XYZ file of C-alpha atoms in Angstrom:
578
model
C -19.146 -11.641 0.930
C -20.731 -9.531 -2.023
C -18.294 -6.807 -4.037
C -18.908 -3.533 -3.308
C -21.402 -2.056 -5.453
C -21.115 0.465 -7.667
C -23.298 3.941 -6.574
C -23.186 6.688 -8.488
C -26.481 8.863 -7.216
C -25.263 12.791 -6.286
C -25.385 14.261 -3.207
C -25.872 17.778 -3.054
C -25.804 20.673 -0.006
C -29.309 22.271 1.090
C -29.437 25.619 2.190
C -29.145 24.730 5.822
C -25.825 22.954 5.057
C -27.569 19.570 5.234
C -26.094 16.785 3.071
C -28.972 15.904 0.498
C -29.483 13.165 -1.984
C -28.316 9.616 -1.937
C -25.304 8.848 0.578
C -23.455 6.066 1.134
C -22.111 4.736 4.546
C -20.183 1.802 6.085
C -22.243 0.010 8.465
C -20.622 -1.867 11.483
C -22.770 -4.298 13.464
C -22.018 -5.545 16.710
C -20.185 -9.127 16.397
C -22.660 -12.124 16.107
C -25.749 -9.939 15.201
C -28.319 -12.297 13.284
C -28.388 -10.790 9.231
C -32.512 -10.404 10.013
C -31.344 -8.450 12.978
C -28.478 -6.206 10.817
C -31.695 -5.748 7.879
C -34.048 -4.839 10.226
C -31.825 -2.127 12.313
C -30.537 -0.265 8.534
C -34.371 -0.200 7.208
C -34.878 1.704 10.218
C -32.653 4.392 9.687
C -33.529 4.686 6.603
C -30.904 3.043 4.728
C -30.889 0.545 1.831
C -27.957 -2.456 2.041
C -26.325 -2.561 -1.265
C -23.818 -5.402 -0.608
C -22.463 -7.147 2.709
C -19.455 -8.870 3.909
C -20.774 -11.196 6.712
C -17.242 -12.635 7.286
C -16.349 -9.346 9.749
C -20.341 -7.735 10.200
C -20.347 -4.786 7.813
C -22.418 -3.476 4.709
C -22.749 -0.981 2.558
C -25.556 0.651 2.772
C -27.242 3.991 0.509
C -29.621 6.113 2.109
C -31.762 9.489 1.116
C -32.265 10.082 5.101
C -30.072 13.279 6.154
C -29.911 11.863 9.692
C -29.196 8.367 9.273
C -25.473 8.135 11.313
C -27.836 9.636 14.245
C -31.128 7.132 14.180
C -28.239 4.117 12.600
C -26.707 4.581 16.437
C -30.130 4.110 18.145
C -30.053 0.701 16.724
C -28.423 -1.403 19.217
C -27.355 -3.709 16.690
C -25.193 -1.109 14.443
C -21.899 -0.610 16.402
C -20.818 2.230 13.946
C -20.944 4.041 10.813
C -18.257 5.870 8.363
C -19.510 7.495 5.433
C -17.769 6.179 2.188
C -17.292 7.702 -1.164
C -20.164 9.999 -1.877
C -20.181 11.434 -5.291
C -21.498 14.774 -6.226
C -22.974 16.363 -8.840
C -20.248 17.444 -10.600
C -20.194 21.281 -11.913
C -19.720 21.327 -15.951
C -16.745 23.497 -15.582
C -14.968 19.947 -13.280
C -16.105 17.619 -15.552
C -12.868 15.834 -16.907
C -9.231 15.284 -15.516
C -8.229 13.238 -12.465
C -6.661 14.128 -9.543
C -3.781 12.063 -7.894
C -3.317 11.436 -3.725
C -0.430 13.279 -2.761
C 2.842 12.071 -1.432
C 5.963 13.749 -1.133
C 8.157 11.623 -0.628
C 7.090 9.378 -3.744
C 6.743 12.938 -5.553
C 10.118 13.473 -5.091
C 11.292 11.289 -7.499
C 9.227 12.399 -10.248
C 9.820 16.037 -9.406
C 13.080 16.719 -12.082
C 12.115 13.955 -14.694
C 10.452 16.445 -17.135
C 13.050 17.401 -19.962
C 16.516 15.533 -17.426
C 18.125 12.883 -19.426
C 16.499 9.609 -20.049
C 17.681 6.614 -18.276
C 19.904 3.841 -19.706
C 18.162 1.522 -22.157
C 19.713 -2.014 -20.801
C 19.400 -4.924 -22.626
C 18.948 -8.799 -21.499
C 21.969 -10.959 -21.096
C 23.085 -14.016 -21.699
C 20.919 -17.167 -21.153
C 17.321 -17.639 -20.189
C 17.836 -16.089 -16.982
C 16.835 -19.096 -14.995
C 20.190 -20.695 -14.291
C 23.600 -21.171 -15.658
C 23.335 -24.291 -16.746
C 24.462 -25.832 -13.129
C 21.130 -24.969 -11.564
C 22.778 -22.180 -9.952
C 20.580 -18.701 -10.542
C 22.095 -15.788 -12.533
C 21.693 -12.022 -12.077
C 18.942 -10.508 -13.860
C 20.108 -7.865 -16.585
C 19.223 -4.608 -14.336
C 20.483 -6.126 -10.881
C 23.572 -3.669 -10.746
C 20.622 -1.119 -10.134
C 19.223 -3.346 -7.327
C 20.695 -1.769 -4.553
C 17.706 -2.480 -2.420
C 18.173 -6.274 -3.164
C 21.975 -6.184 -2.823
C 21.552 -4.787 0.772
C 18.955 -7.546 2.343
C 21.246 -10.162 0.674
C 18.545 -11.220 -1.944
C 20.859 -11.783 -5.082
C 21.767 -14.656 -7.039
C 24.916 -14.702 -4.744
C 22.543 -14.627 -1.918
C 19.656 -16.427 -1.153
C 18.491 -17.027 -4.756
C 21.148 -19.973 -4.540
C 19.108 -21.888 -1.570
C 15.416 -20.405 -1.679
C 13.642 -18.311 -4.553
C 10.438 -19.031 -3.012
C 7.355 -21.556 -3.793
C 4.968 -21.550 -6.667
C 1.930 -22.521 -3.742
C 2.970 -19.640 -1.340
C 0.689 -16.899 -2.202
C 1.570 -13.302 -1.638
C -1.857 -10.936 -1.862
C -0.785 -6.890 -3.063
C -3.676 -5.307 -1.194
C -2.848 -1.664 -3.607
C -3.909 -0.096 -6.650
C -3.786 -3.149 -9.032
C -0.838 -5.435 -10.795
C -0.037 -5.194 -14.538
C -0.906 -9.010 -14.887
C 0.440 -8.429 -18.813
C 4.271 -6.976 -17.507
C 6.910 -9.155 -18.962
C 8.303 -9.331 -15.559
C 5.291 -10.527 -13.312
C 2.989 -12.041 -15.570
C 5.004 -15.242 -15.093
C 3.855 -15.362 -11.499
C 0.666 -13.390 -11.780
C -1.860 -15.590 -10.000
C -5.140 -14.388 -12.289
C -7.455 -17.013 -10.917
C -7.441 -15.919 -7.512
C -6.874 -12.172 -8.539
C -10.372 -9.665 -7.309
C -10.000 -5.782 -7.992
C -12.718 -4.906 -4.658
C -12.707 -1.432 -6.204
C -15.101 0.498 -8.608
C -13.577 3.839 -9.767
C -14.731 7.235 -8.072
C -15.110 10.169 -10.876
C -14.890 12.699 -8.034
C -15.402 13.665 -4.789
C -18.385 15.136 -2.876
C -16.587 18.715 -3.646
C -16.673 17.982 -7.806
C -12.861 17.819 -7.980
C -11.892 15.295 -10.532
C -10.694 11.819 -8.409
C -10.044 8.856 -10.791
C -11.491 10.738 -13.755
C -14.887 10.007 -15.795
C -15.682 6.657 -16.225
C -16.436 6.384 -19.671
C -12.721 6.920 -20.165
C -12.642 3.128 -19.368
C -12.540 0.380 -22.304
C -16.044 -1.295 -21.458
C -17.482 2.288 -20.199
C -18.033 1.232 -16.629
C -16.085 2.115 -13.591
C -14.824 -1.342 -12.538
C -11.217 -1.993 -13.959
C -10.327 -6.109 -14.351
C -8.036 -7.694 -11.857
C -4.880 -7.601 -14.075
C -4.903 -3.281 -14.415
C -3.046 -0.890 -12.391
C -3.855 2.706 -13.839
C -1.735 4.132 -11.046
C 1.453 2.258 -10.963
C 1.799 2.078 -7.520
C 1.095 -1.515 -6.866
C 2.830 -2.883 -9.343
C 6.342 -1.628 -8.331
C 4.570 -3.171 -4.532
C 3.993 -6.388 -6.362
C 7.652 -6.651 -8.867
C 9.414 -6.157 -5.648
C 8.313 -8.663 -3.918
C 8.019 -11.454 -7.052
C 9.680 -10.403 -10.111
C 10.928 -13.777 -11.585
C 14.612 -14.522 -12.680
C 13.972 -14.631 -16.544
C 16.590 -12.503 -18.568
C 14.719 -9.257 -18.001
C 14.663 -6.376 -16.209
C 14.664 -7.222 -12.336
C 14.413 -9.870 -9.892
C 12.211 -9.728 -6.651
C 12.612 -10.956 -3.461
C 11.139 -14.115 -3.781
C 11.154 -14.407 -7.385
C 9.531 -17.927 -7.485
C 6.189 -16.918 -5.359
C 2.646 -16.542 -7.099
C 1.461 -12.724 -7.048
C -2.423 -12.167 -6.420
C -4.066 -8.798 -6.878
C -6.346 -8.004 -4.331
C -6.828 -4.324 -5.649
C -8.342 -2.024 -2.601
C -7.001 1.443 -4.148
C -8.464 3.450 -6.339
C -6.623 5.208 -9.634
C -6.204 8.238 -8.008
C -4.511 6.420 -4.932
C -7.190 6.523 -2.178
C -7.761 3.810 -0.452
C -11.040 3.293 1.485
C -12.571 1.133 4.281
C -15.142 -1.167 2.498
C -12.470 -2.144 -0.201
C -9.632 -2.877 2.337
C -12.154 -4.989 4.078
C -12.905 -6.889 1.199
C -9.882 -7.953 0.131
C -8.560 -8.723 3.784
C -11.368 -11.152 4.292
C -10.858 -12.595 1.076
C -7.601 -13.325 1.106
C -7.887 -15.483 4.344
C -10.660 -17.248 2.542
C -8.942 -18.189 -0.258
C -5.555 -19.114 1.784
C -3.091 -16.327 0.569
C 0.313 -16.232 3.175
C 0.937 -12.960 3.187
C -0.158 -9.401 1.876
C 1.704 -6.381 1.688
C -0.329 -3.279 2.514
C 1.419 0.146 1.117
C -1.191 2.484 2.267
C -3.366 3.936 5.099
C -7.306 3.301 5.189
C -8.772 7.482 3.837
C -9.904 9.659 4.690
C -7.859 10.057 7.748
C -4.160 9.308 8.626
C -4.701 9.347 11.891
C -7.934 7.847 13.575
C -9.149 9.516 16.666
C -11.620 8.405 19.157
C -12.934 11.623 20.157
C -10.833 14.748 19.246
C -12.507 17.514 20.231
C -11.676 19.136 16.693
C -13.767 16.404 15.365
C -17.511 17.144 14.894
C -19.510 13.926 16.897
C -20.366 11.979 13.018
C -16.722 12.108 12.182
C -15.423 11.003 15.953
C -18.114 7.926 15.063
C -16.641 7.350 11.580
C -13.157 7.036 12.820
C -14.028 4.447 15.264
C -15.656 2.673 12.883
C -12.861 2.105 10.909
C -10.258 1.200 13.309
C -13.254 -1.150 14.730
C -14.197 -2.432 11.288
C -10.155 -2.743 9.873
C -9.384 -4.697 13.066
C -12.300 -7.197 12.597
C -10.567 -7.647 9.233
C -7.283 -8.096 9.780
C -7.561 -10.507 12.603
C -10.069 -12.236 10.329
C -7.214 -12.591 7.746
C -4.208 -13.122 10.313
C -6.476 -16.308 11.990
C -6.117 -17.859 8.924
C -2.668 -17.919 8.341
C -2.284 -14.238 6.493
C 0.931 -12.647 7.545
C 0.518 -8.435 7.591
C 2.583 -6.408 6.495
C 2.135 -2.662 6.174
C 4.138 0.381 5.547
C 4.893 2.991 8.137
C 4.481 6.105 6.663
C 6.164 8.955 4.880
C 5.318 11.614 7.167
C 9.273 11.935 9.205
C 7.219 11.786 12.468
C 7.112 9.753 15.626
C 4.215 7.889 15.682
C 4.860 7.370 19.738
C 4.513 11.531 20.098
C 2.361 13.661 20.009
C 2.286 15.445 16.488
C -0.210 17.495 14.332
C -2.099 16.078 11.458
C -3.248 18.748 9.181
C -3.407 16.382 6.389
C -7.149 15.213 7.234
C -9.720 14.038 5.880
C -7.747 13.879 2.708
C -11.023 13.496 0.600
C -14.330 15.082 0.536
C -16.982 12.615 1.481
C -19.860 15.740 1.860
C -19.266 19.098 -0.104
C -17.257 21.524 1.393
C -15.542 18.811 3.390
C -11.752 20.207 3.669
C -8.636 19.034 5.861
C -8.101 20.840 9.394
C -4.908 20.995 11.562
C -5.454 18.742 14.932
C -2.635 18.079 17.134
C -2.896 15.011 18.601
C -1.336 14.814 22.147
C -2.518 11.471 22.666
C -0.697 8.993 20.245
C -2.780 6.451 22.044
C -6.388 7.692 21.384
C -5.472 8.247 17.380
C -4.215 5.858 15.813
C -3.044 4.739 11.407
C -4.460 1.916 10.101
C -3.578 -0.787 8.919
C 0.078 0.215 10.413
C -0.720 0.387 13.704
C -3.325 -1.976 14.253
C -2.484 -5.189 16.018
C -0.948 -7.951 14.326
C 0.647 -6.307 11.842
C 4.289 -5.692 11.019
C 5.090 -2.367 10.355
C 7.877 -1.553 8.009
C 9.802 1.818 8.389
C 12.712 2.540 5.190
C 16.208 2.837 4.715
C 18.196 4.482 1.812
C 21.214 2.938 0.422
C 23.615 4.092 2.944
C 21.880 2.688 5.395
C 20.508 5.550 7.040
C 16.692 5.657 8.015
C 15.304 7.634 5.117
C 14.437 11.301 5.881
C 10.697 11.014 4.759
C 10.407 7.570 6.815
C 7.745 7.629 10.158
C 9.339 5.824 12.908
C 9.257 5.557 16.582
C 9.909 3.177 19.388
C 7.578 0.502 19.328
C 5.884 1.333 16.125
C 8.481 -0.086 13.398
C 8.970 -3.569 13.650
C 11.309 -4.100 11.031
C 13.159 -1.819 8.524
C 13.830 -2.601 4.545
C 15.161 -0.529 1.766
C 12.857 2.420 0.348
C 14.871 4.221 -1.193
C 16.193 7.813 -0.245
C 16.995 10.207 -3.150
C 18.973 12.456 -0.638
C 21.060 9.953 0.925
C 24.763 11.063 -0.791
C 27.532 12.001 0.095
C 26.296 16.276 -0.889
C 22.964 15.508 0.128
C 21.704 16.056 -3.449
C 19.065 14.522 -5.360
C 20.246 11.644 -7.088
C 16.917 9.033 -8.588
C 19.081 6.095 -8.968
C 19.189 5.986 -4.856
C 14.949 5.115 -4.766
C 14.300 1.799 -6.035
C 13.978 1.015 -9.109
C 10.893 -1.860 -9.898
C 8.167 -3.045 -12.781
C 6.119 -0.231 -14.542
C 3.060 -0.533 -16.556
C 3.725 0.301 -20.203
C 0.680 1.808 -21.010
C 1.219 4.310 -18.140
C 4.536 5.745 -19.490
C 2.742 6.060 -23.115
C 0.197 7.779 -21.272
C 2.419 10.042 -19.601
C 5.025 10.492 -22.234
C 7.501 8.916 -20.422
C 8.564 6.768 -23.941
C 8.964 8.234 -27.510
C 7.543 6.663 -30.492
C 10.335 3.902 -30.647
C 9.737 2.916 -27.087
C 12.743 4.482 -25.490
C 12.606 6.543 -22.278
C 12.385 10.332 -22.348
C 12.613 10.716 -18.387
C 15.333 9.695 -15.809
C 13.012 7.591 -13.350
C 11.779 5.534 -16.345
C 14.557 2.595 -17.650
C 13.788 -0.171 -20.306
C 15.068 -3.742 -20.456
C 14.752 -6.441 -23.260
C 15.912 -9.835 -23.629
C 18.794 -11.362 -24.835
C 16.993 -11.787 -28.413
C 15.417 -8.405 -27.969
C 11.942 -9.313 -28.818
C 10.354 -9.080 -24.708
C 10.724 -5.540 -23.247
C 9.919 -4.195 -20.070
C 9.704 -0.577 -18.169
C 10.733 0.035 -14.890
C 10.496 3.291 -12.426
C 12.375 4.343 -9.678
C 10.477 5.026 -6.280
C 10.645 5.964 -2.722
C 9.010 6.010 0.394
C 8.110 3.259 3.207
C 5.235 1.947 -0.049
C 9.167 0.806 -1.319
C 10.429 -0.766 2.092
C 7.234 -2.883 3.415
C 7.104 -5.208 0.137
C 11.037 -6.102 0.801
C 9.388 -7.340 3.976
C 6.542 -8.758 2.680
C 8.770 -10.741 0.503
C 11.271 -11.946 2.781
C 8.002 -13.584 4.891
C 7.155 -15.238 1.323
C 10.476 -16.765 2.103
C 10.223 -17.997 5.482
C 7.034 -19.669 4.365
C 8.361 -20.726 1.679
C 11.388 -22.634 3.444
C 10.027 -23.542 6.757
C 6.133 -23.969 6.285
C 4.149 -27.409 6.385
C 1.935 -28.570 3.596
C -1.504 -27.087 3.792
C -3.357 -29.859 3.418
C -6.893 -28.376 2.985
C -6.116 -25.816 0.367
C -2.570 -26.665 -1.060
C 0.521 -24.862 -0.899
C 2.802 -23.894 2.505
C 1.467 -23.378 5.754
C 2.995 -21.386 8.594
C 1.265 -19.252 11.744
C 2.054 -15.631 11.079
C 3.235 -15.179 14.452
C 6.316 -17.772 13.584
C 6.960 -15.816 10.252
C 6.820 -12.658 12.098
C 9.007 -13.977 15.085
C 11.417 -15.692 11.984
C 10.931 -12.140 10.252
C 12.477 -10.523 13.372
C 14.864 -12.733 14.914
C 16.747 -12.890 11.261
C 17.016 -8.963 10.917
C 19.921 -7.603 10.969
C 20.513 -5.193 14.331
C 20.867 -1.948 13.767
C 21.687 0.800 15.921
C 20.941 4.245 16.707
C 22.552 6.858 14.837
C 25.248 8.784 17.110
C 24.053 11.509 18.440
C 20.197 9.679 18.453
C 19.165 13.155 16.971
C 20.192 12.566 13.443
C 19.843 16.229 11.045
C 19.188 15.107 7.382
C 19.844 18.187 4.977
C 18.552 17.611 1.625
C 19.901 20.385 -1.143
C 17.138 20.806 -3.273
C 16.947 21.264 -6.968
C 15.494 24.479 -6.738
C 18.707 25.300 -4.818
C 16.756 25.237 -1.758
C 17.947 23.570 1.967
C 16.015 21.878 3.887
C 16.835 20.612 7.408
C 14.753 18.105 9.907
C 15.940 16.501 12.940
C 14.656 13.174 14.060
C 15.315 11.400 17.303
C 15.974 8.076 17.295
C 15.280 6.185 20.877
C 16.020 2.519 22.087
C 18.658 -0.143 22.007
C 20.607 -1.659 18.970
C 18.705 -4.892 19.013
C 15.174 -2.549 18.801
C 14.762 0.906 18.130
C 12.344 3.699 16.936
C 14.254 4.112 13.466
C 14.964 0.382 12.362
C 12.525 -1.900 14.989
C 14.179 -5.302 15.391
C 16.604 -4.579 12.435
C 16.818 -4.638 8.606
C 15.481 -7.342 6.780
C 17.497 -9.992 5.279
C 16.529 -12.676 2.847
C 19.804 -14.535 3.598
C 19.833 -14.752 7.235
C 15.872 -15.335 7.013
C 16.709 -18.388 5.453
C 18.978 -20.023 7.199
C 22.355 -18.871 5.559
């Protein structure tokens, strides 16, 4: 397997409407083709392979032929193609800024932090933060804010006293990077084994700004190293799960496992298909246990076969990467990588139909906008990696226990449920930040966004600080929400089981344990949880603007599985034996 190279020709619109200039596609081969066979069918359709990952039959490929997806499906060797990250040439009057994927739910939190009050600086306490001195673990200085932790029994009360995970159990963040230099992960920040699969998009086929211009970077390229997350997302994703107990800040759910950055998402938040491959197949290469995956493969939530809103090339480039992103995560799950994936913070049921106007979320040809489809056939359109097979998806709870009001769900879809985070769920249905979850935050991003003054205190109410005891080590940590929140509570609580009950792996160190015992150890240990009464629960949510909002969800299925909590809520306690 090669990294994904970087291609930065333009592709521009003909007067016809034909895509012109140098494109880039995805380029599936039927399983077991020969590579002279998989050469010899993308020189004739006119394409040029760039860089191939043999492990699951795909490449990347750049052509100049306007019809290649059409003469590429002649070949009876090329199962499929999706076309991936063209860039434009980019009108003078785009040319700077960045642009952000949008989510609500996450948005939410964010949405009265300019000018509120700043959040409570808290110091370190006592100690070193590993113990007490009678090898028992203490709590970390900001684990009164740990609700999340607090309700899936992960506390030094809990099951910090018999398991805080292993050093050799690796735990891959498949998202948008890890602050490797963040006073609370770089303890357990596996940079050996760390890849960033990504190179950084300016824009999108349309000119609009993506992850901005890349001479904004340090070393003027577009390829970030594995220890930066510009975004922020993955490492709250990756503090979750393995924040160590050290005097600072926060402890995650297995705060003794090694982190590894397998960085698929770009700055801006996309995420697309040859990076996601990439990292799946190299993490069962290199022996990680389990990855969390926050995210869905763009540009489309939803997958579909053969919508007839769909124009024939797109229909194609959806199959493709349901096709391709199965190849890659039963590649990964043969060799011992537990899945884990977040379920979505659309409030829908996944196992109904619904209407996804939300697609294709980026432009890969100009004047490439999202549609409404309604999709009256859950089966035939499908989210990966949530729903693909083998994988555990993760729906979220707030701290009440409710299923959060942005959370997907629907009877079996969610697997398990963890704690998101759900900003609405008091007792007035008001906002309040400190019920999202609160984990690690690159530094550089809050100077960036103004988030700290000039003595390093916090000027917004989702941003808190911690030091040590001595006051010398600080961190920053943001609250968040959405099902991106619940699946690494899940992810971690697998680093546990594997961590407790695996065997030695004898051929590349570390714990070994078949992801279909963690998963079946993942469910058995949840803690049941039933359907609201009525099943059609009503969340209100009183917005700031002084605004209600209303949205019923039904919830369907027994207490021991159900559409809004799966097999239960996650518990790193009970998970562990105690």
């Amino acid at each position: 397997m090669t990294a994904l190279a970087a291609t930065s020709a333009g592709a521009t619109t003909s007067t016809a409407g034909e895509v012109t200039g140098e494109q880039e596609y995805v380029v599936l081969f039927a399983e077991g083709t020969p590579s002279e066979a998989a050469h010899a069918a993308v020189a004739a359709a006119g394409g040029t392979i760039v860089s191939e990952n043999t492990d699951v039959g795909v490449a990347t490929v750049v052509t100049t032929a306007t019809d290649f997806s059409e003469v590429a499906a002649e070949q009876g060797v090329i199962e499929g193609t999706a076309q991936n990250r063209v860039i434009a040439d980019v009108p003078a009057a785009r040319a700077g800024g960045e642009a952000k994927k949008h989510d609500e739910a996450e948005a939410e939190v964010r949405a009265a932090g300019a000018g509120a009050s700043a959040a409570k600086h808290v110091a370190g306490g006592k100690g070193n933060g590993n113990g007490n001195g009678k090898g028992k673990p203490v709590a970390e200085p900001l684990a009164p804010l740990q609700w999340d932790m607090q309700a899936i029994g992960a506390t030094a009360d809990g099951s910090y006293k018999w398991e805080t995970g292993k050093k050799g159990v690796l735990v891959g963040i498949i998202d948008t990077g890890i602050d490797g230099s963040h006073p609370d992960i770089a303890p357990n920040f596996n940079a050996e084994l760390s890849r960033n699969f990504t190179v950084d998009v300016p824009f999108d086929a349309n000119g609009d700004p993506i992850d901005g211009p890349c001479e904004e970077e340090a070393d003027q390229s577009c390829e970030d190293a594995a220890d930066v997350d510009e975004d922020g997302h993955g490492t709250h994703v990756a503090s979750t799960i393995g924040a160590p107990i050290n005097g600072i800040g926060i402890a995650g759910v297995a705060p003794n496992v090694s982190l590894v950055n397998l960085r698929a998402g770009q700055d801006s938040g996309y995420f697309f298909l040859q990076p996601s491959l990439d990292a799946l197949t190299y993490a069962g290469k290199v022996g990680v246990d389990v990855v969390n995956m926050s995210y869905y493969v763009d540009p489309w939530l939803f997958n579909c076969s053969s919508h007839p809103a769909d124009s024939p090339e797109d229909q194609a480039e959806q199959r493709t990467i349901v096709a391709a992103m199965q190849r890659a995560l039963d590649f990964a799950r043969l060799r011992g990588v537990t899945l884990v994936s977040a379920a979505g913070n659309g409030a829908t049921d996944y196992t109904k139909a619904i209407s996804d106007a939300s697609s294709p979320d980026f432009a890969d040809v100009p004047g490439e906008v999202a549609y409404a489809r309604d999709l009256l056939d859950p089966a035939s359109c499908v989210s990966t990696p949530s729903e693909a097979d083998g994988v555990i998806s993760v729906s979220s709870i707030g701290q009440s226990g409710r299923k959060a009001y942005y959370s997907d769900y629907g009877n079996g879809y969610v697997d398990v449920a963890a704690p998101g985070g759900d900003v609405y769920d008091t007792a007035g249905n008001t906002r309040d930040i400190t019920k999202a979850t609160l984990a690690a935050y690159p530094k550089a991003l809050a100077e960036a966004n103004g988030e700290i003054d000039a003595d390093g205190n916090p000027t917004v109410e989702y941003v808190v600080k911690s030091c040590d005891a001595a006051g010398t080590t600080c961190g920053y940590y943001q609250y968040l929400q959405g099902t991106s929140m619940a699946s690494p509570h899940a992810a971690g609580v697998a680093a546990l089981i594997v961590s407790r009950y695996g065997l030695p792996d004898v051929f590349r160190g570390g714990k070994y344990l078949p992801p279909r015992v963690v998963e079946s150890l993942l469910a058995k240990s949840a803690v049941d949880t039933a359907c609201p009464v009525p099943a059609a629960f009503t969340y209100t949510r009183n917005l700031p603007s002084g605004a209600t909002v209303t949205a019923t969800h039904t919830c369907e299925g027994s207490t021991a599985n159900n559409g809004f909590y799966g097999a239960g809520v996650v518990n790193a306690r009970k998970a562990i034996g105690h």
